[in-house]
mmCIF file of C-alpha atoms in Angstrom:
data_model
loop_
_atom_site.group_PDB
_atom_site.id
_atom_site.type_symbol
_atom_site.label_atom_id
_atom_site.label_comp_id
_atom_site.label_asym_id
_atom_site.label_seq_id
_atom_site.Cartn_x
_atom_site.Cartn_y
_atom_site.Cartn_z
ATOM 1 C CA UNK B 1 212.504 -43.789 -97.403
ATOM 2 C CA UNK B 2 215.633 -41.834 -98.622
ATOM 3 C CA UNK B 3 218.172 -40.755 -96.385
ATOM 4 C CA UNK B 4 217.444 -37.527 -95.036
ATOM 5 C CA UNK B 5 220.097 -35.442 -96.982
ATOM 6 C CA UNK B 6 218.220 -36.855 -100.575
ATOM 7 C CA UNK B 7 215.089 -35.659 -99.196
ATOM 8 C CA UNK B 8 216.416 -32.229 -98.265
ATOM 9 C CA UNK B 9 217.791 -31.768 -100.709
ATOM 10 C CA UNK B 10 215.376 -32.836 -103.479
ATOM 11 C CA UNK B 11 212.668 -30.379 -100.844
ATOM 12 C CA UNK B 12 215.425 -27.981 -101.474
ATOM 13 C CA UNK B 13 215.507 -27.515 -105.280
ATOM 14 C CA UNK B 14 211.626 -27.648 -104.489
ATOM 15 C CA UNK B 15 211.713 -24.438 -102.512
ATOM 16 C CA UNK B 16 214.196 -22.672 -104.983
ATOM 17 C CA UNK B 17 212.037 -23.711 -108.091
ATOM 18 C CA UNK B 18 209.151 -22.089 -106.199
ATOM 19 C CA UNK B 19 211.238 -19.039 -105.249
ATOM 20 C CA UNK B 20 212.186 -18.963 -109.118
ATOM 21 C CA UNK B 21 208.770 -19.046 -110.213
ATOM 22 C CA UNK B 22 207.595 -16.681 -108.203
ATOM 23 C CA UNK B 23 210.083 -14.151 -109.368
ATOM 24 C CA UNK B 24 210.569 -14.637 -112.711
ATOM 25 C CA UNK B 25 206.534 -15.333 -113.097
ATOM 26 C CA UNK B 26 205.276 -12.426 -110.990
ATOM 27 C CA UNK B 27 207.937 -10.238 -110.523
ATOM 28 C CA UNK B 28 208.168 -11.242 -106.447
ATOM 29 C CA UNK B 29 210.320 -11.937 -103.884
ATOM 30 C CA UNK B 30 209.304 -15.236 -102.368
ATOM 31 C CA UNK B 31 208.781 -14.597 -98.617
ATOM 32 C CA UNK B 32 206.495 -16.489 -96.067
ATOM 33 C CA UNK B 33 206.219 -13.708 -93.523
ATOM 34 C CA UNK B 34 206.399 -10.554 -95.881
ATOM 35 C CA UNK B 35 203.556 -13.006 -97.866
ATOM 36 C CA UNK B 36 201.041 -13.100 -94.985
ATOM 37 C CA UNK B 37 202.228 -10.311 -93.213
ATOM 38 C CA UNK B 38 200.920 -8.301 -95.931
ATOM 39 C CA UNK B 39 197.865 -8.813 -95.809
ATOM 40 C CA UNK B 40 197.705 -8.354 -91.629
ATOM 41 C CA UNK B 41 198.429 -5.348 -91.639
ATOM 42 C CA UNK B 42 197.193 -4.201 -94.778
ATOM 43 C CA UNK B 43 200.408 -3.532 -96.723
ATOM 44 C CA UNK B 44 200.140 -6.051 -99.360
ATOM 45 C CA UNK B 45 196.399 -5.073 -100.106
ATOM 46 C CA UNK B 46 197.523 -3.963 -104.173
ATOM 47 C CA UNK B 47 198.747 -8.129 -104.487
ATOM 48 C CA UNK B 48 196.298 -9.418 -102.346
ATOM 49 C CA UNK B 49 194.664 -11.248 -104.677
ATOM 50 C CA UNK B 50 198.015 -13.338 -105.856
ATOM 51 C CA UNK B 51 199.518 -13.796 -101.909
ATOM 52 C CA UNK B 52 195.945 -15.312 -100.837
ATOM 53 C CA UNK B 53 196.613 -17.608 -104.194
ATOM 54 C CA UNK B 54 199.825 -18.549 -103.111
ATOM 55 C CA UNK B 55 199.405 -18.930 -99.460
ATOM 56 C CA UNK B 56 196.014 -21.203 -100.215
ATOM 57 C CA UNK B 57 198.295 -23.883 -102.030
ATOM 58 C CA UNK B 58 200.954 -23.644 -99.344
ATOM 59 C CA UNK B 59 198.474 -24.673 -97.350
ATOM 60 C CA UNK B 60 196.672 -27.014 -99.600
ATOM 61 C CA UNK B 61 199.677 -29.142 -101.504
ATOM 62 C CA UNK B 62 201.079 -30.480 -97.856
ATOM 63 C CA UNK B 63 197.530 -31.174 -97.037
ATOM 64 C CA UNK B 64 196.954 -33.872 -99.926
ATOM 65 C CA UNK B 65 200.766 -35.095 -99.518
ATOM 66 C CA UNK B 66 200.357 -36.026 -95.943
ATOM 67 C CA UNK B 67 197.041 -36.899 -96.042
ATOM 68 C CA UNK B 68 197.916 -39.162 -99.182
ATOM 69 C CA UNK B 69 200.903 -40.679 -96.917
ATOM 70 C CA UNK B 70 203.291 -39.551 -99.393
ATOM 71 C CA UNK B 71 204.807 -37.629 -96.237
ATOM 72 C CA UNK B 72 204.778 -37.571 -92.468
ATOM 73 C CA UNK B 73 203.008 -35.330 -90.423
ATOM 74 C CA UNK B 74 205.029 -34.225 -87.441
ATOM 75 C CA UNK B 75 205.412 -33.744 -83.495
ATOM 76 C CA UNK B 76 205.615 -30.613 -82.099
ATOM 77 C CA UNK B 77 208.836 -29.760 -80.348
ATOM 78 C CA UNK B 78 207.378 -27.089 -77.483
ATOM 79 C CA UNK B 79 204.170 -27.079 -74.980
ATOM 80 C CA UNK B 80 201.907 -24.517 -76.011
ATOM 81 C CA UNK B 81 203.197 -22.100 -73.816
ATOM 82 C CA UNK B 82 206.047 -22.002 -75.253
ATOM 83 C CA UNK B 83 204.516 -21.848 -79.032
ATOM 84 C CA UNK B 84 202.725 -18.315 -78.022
ATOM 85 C CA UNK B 85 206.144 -17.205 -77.309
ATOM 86 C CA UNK B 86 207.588 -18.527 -80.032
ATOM 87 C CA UNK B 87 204.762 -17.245 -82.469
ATOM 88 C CA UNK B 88 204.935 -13.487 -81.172
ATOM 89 C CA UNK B 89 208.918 -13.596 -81.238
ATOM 90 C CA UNK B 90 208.758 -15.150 -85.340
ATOM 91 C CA UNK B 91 205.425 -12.854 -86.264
ATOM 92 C CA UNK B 92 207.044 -9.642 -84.465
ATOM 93 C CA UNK B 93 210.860 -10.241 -85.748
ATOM 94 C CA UNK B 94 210.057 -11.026 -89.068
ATOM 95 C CA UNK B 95 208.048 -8.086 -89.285
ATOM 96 C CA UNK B 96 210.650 -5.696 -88.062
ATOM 97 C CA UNK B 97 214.014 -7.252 -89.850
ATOM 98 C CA UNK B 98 211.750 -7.853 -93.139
ATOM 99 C CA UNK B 99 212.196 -11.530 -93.576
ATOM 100 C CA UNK B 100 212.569 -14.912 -92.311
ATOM 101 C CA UNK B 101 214.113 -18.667 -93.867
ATOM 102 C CA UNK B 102 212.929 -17.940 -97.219
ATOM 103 C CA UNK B 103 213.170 -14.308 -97.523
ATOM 104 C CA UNK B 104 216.419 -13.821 -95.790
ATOM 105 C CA UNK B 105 217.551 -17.060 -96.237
ATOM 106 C CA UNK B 106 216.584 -18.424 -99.643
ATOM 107 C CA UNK B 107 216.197 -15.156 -101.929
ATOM 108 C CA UNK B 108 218.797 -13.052 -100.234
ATOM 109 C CA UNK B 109 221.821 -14.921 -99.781
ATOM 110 C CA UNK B 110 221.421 -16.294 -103.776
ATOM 111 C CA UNK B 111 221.189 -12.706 -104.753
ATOM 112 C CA UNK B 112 224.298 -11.950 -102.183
ATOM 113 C CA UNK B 113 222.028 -9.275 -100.763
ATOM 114 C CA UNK B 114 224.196 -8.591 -97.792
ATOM 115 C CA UNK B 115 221.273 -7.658 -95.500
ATOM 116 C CA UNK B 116 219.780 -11.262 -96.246
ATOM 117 C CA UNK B 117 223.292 -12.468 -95.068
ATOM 118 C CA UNK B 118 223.382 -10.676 -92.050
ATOM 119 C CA UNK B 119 220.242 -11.457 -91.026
ATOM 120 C CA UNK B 120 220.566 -15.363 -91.792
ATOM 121 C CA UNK B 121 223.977 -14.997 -89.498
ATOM 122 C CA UNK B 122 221.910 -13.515 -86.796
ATOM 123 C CA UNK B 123 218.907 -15.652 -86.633
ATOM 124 C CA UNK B 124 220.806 -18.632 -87.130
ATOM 125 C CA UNK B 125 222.946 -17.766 -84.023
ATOM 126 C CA UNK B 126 219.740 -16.664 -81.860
ATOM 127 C CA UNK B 127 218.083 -20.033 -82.990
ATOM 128 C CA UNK B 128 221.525 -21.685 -81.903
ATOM 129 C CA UNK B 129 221.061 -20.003 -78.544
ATOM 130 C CA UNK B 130 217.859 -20.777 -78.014
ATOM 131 C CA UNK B 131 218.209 -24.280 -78.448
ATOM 132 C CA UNK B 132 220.408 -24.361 -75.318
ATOM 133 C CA UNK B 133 218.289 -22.142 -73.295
ATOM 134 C CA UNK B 134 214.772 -24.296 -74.038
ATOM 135 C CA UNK B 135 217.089 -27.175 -73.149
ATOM 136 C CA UNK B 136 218.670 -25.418 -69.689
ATOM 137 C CA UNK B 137 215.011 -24.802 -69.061
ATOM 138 C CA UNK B 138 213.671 -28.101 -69.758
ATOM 139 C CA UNK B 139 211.203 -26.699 -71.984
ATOM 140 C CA UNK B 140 209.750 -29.290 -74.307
ATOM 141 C CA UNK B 141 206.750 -30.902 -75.606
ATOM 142 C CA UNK Y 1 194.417 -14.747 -114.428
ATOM 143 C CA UNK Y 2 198.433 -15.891 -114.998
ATOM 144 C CA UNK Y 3 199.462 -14.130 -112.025
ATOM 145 C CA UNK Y 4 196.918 -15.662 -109.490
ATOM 146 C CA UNK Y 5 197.927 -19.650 -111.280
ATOM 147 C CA UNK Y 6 201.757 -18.664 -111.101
ATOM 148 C CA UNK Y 7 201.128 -17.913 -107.392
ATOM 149 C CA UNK Y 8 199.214 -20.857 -106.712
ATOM 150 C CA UNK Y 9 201.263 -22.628 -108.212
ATOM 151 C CA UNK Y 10 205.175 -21.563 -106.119
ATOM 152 C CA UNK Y 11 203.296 -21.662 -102.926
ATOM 153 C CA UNK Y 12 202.369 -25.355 -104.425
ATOM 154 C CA UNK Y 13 205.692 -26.080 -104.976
ATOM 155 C CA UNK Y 14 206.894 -23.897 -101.994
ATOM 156 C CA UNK Y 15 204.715 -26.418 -100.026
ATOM 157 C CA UNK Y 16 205.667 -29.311 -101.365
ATOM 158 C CA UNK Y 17 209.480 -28.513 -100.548
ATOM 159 C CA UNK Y 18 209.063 -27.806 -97.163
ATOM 160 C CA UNK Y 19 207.225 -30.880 -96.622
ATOM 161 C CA UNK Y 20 209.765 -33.038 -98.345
ATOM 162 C CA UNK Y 21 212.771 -31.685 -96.928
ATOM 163 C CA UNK Y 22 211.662 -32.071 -93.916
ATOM 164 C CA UNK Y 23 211.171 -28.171 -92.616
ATOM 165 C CA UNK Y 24 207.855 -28.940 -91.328
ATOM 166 C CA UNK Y 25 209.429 -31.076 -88.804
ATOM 167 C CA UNK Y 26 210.073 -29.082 -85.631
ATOM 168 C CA UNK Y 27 212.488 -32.125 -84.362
ATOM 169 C CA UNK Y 28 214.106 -31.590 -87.358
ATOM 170 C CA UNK Y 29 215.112 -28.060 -87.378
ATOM 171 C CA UNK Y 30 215.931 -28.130 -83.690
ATOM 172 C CA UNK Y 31 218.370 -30.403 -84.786
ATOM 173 C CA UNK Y 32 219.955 -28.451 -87.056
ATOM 174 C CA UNK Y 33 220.260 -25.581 -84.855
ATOM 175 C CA UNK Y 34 221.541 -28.200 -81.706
ATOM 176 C CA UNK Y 35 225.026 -27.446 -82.607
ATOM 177 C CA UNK Y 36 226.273 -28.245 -79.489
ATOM 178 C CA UNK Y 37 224.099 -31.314 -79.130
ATOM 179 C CA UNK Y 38 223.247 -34.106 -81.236
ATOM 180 C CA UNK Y 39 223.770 -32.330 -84.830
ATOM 181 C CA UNK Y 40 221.363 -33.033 -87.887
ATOM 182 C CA UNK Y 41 223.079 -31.282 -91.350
ATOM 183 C CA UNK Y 42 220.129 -31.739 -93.322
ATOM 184 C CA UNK Y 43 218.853 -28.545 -93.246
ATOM 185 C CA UNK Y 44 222.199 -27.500 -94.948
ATOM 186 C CA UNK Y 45 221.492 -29.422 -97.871
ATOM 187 C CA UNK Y 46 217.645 -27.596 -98.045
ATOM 188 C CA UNK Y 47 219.329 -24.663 -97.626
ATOM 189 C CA UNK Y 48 221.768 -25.270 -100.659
ATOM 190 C CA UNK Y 49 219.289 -27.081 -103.171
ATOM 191 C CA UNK Y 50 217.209 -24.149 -102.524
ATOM 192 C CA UNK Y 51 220.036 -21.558 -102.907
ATOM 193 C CA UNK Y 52 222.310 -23.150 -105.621
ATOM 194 C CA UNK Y 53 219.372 -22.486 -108.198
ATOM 195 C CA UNK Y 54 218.301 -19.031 -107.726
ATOM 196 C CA UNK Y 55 221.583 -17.765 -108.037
ATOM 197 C CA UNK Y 56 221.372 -18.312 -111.612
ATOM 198 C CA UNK Y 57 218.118 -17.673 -111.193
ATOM 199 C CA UNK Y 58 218.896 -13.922 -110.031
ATOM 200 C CA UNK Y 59 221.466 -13.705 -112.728
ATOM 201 C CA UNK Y 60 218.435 -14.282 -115.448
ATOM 202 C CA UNK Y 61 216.525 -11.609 -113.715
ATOM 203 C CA UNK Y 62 219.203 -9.275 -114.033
ATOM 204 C CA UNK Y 63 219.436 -9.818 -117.534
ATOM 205 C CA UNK Y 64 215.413 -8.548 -117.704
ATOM 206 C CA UNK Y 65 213.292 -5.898 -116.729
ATOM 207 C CA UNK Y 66 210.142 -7.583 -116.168
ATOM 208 C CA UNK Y 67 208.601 -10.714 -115.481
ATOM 209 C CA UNK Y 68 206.892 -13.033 -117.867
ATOM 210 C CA UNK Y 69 203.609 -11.406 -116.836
ATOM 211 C CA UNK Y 70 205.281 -8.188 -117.215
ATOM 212 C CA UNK Y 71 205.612 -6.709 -113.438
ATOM 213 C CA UNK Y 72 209.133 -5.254 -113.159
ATOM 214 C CA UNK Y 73 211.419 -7.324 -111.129
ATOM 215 C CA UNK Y 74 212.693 -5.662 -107.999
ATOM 216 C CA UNK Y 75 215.741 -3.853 -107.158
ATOM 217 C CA UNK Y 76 218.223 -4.592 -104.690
ATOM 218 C CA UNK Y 77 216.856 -2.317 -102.029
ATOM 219 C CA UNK Y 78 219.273 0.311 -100.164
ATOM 220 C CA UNK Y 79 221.835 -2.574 -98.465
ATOM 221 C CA UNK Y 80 221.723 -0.587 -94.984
ATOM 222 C CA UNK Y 81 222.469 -2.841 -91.603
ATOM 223 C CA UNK Y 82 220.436 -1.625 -89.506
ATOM 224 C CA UNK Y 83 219.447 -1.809 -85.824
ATOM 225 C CA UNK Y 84 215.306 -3.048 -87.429
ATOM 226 C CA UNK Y 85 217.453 -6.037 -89.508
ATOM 227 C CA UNK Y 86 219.496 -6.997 -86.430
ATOM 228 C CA UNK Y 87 216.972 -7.037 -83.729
ATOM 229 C CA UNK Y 88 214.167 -8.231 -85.913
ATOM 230 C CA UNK Y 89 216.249 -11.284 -87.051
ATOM 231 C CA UNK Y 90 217.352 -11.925 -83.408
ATOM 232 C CA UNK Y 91 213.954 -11.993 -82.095
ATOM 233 C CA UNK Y 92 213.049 -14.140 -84.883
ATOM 234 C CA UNK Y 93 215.384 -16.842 -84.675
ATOM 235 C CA UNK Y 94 214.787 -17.044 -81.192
ATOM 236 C CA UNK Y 95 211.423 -17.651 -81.553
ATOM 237 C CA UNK Y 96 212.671 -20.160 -84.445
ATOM 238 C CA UNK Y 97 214.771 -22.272 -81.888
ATOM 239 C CA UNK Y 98 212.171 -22.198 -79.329
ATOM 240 C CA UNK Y 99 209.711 -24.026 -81.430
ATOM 241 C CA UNK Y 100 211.451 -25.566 -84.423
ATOM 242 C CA UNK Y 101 209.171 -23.014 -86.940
ATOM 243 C CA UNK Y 102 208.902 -20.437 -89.167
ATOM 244 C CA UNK Y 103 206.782 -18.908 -90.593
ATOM 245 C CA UNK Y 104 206.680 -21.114 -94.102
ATOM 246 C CA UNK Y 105 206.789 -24.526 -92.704
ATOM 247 C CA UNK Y 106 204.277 -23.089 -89.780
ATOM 248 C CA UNK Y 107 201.732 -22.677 -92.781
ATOM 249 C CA UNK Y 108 202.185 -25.671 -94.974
ATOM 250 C CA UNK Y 109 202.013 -27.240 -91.118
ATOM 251 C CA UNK Y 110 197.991 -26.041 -90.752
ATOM 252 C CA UNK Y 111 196.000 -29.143 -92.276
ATOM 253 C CA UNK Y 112 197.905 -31.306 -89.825
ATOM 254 C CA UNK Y 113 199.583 -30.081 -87.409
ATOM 255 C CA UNK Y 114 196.411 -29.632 -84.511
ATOM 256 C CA UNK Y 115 196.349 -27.349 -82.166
ATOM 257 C CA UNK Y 116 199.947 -27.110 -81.520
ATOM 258 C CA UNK Y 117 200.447 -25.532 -84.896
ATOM 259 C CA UNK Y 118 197.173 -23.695 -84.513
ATOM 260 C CA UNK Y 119 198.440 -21.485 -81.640
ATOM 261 C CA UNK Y 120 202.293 -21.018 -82.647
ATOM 262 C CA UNK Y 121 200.214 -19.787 -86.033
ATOM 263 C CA UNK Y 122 198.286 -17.732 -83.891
ATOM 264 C CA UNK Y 123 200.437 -16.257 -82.135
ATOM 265 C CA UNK Y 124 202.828 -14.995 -85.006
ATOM 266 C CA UNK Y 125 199.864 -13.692 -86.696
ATOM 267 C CA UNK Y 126 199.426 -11.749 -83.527
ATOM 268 C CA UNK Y 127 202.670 -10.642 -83.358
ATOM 269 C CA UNK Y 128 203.128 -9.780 -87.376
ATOM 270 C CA UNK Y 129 199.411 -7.242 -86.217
ATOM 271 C CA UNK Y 130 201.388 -5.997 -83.156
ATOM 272 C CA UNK Y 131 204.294 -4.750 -85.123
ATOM 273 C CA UNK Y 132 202.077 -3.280 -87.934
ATOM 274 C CA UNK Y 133 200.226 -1.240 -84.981
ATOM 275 C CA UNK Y 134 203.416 -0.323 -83.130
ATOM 276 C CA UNK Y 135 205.293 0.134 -86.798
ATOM 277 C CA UNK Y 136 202.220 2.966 -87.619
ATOM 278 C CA UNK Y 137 203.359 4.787 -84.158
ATOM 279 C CA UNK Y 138 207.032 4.487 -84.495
#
């Protein structure tokens, strides 16, 4: 196996190439939670069609790669507890600041979108903190 | 017909990244954010492979009005910090450090991830229906 900085980045130019695609192809800005959001709450119902497309082989590709061994499935971090809370903080917040990794992370800061910045800056330091307050709390798988 | 196989195929590709850079492992991510702990960088070099191309990337799009299937590309919306960006991202991220996912690597997690997955997927799908509910009363 490669070291893990080959791998991530190799995944990396993975994500942007999919990011590309997906705006130069369909005129989009590639987001996971804006993506499936959409269709929630009934805001994306005009591109439905296209984020059900893209969502099925997000779901589909990392099927056949890990169940064809070509990658690892992995361990989950938190007790389920812990993953409700998790899941309503990332579904709520991602909602309400209009992005998450990809979004904010991926599209924004390459367009130097300064809200994408921001937002990276903050959710980066809130994920820093909460690190150290799962681990001052013991919480863990 | 293009529009749907474009899709399917950058959430392929989307997919594919996340699993091979290693996103889809919560251990992984907590890592990267365990700055004061045992430190993993490889989420930095995700974060740049996936960066360093779409900046030329945006600079094509610039250059165009439209896509190849002829939607118009989008406009930098209204670049406003506001108190929705802030607090959303802060909830978010600590929801991202508490379980080592987001909402991309949650998805591509859902063939194989089991339960655990199954409820943090839950969950945010609950939460992304709560804010469009509180969002319509706001």
């Amino acid at each position: 196996m490669n070291p893990d900085w080959i791998a991530g980045l190799i995944g990396g130019l993975m994500i942007g190439g999919a990011a590309a695609l997906y705006l130069l192809g369909n005129g989009r800005v590639m987001g996971a939670s804006g993506l499936l959001g959409g269709l929630i709450d009934g805001s994306g119902r005009s591109d439905r069609g296209q984020r059900l497309a893209f969502l099925a082989a997000l779901i589909a590709v990392p099927a056949l790669l890990v169940g064809g061994g070509v990658a690892e499935r992995s361990e989950p971090v938190a007790g389920l507890g812990v993953l409700v809370l998790a899941g309503l903080l990332v579904g709520f917040g991602t909602r309400l600041g209009n992005g998450c990794t990809s979004g904010h992370g991926v599209c924004g800061i390459s367009r130097f979108s300064l809200r994408g910045i921001v937002a990276t800056m903050v959710y980066l330091a809130t994920g820093v903190a909460a690190v150290l307050i799962a681990r001052a709390l013991g919480w863990s798988a | 017909m293009t529009r749907f196989l474009l899709a399917a195929m950058a959430g392929g590709l989307f997919g594919a990244g996340l699993v091979i850079s290693g996103m889809t492992d919560p251990a992984k991510v907590r890592g990267w954010l365990d700055i004061f702990g045992d430190w993993d960088p490889t989420l930095a070099f995700v974060l740049g492979g996936a960066v360093m191309p779409m900046i030329l990337v945006w600079r094509v799009a610039a250059r165009r009005k439209v896509s190849v299937t002829g939607v118009p590309l989008p406009q930098m919306p209204p670049q406003r910090l506001d108190g929705r960006l802030l607090t959303g991202a802060a909830l978010f991220g600590l929801g991202w450090g508490l379980s080592g996912l987001c909402p991309g690597p949650a998805m591509a997690s859902l063939s194989f991830g089991g339960a655990p997955i199954w409820t943090f997927f839950a969950a945010m799908a609950t939460g992304m229906a709560l804010f469009g509910l509180w969002n319509r009363r706001a």
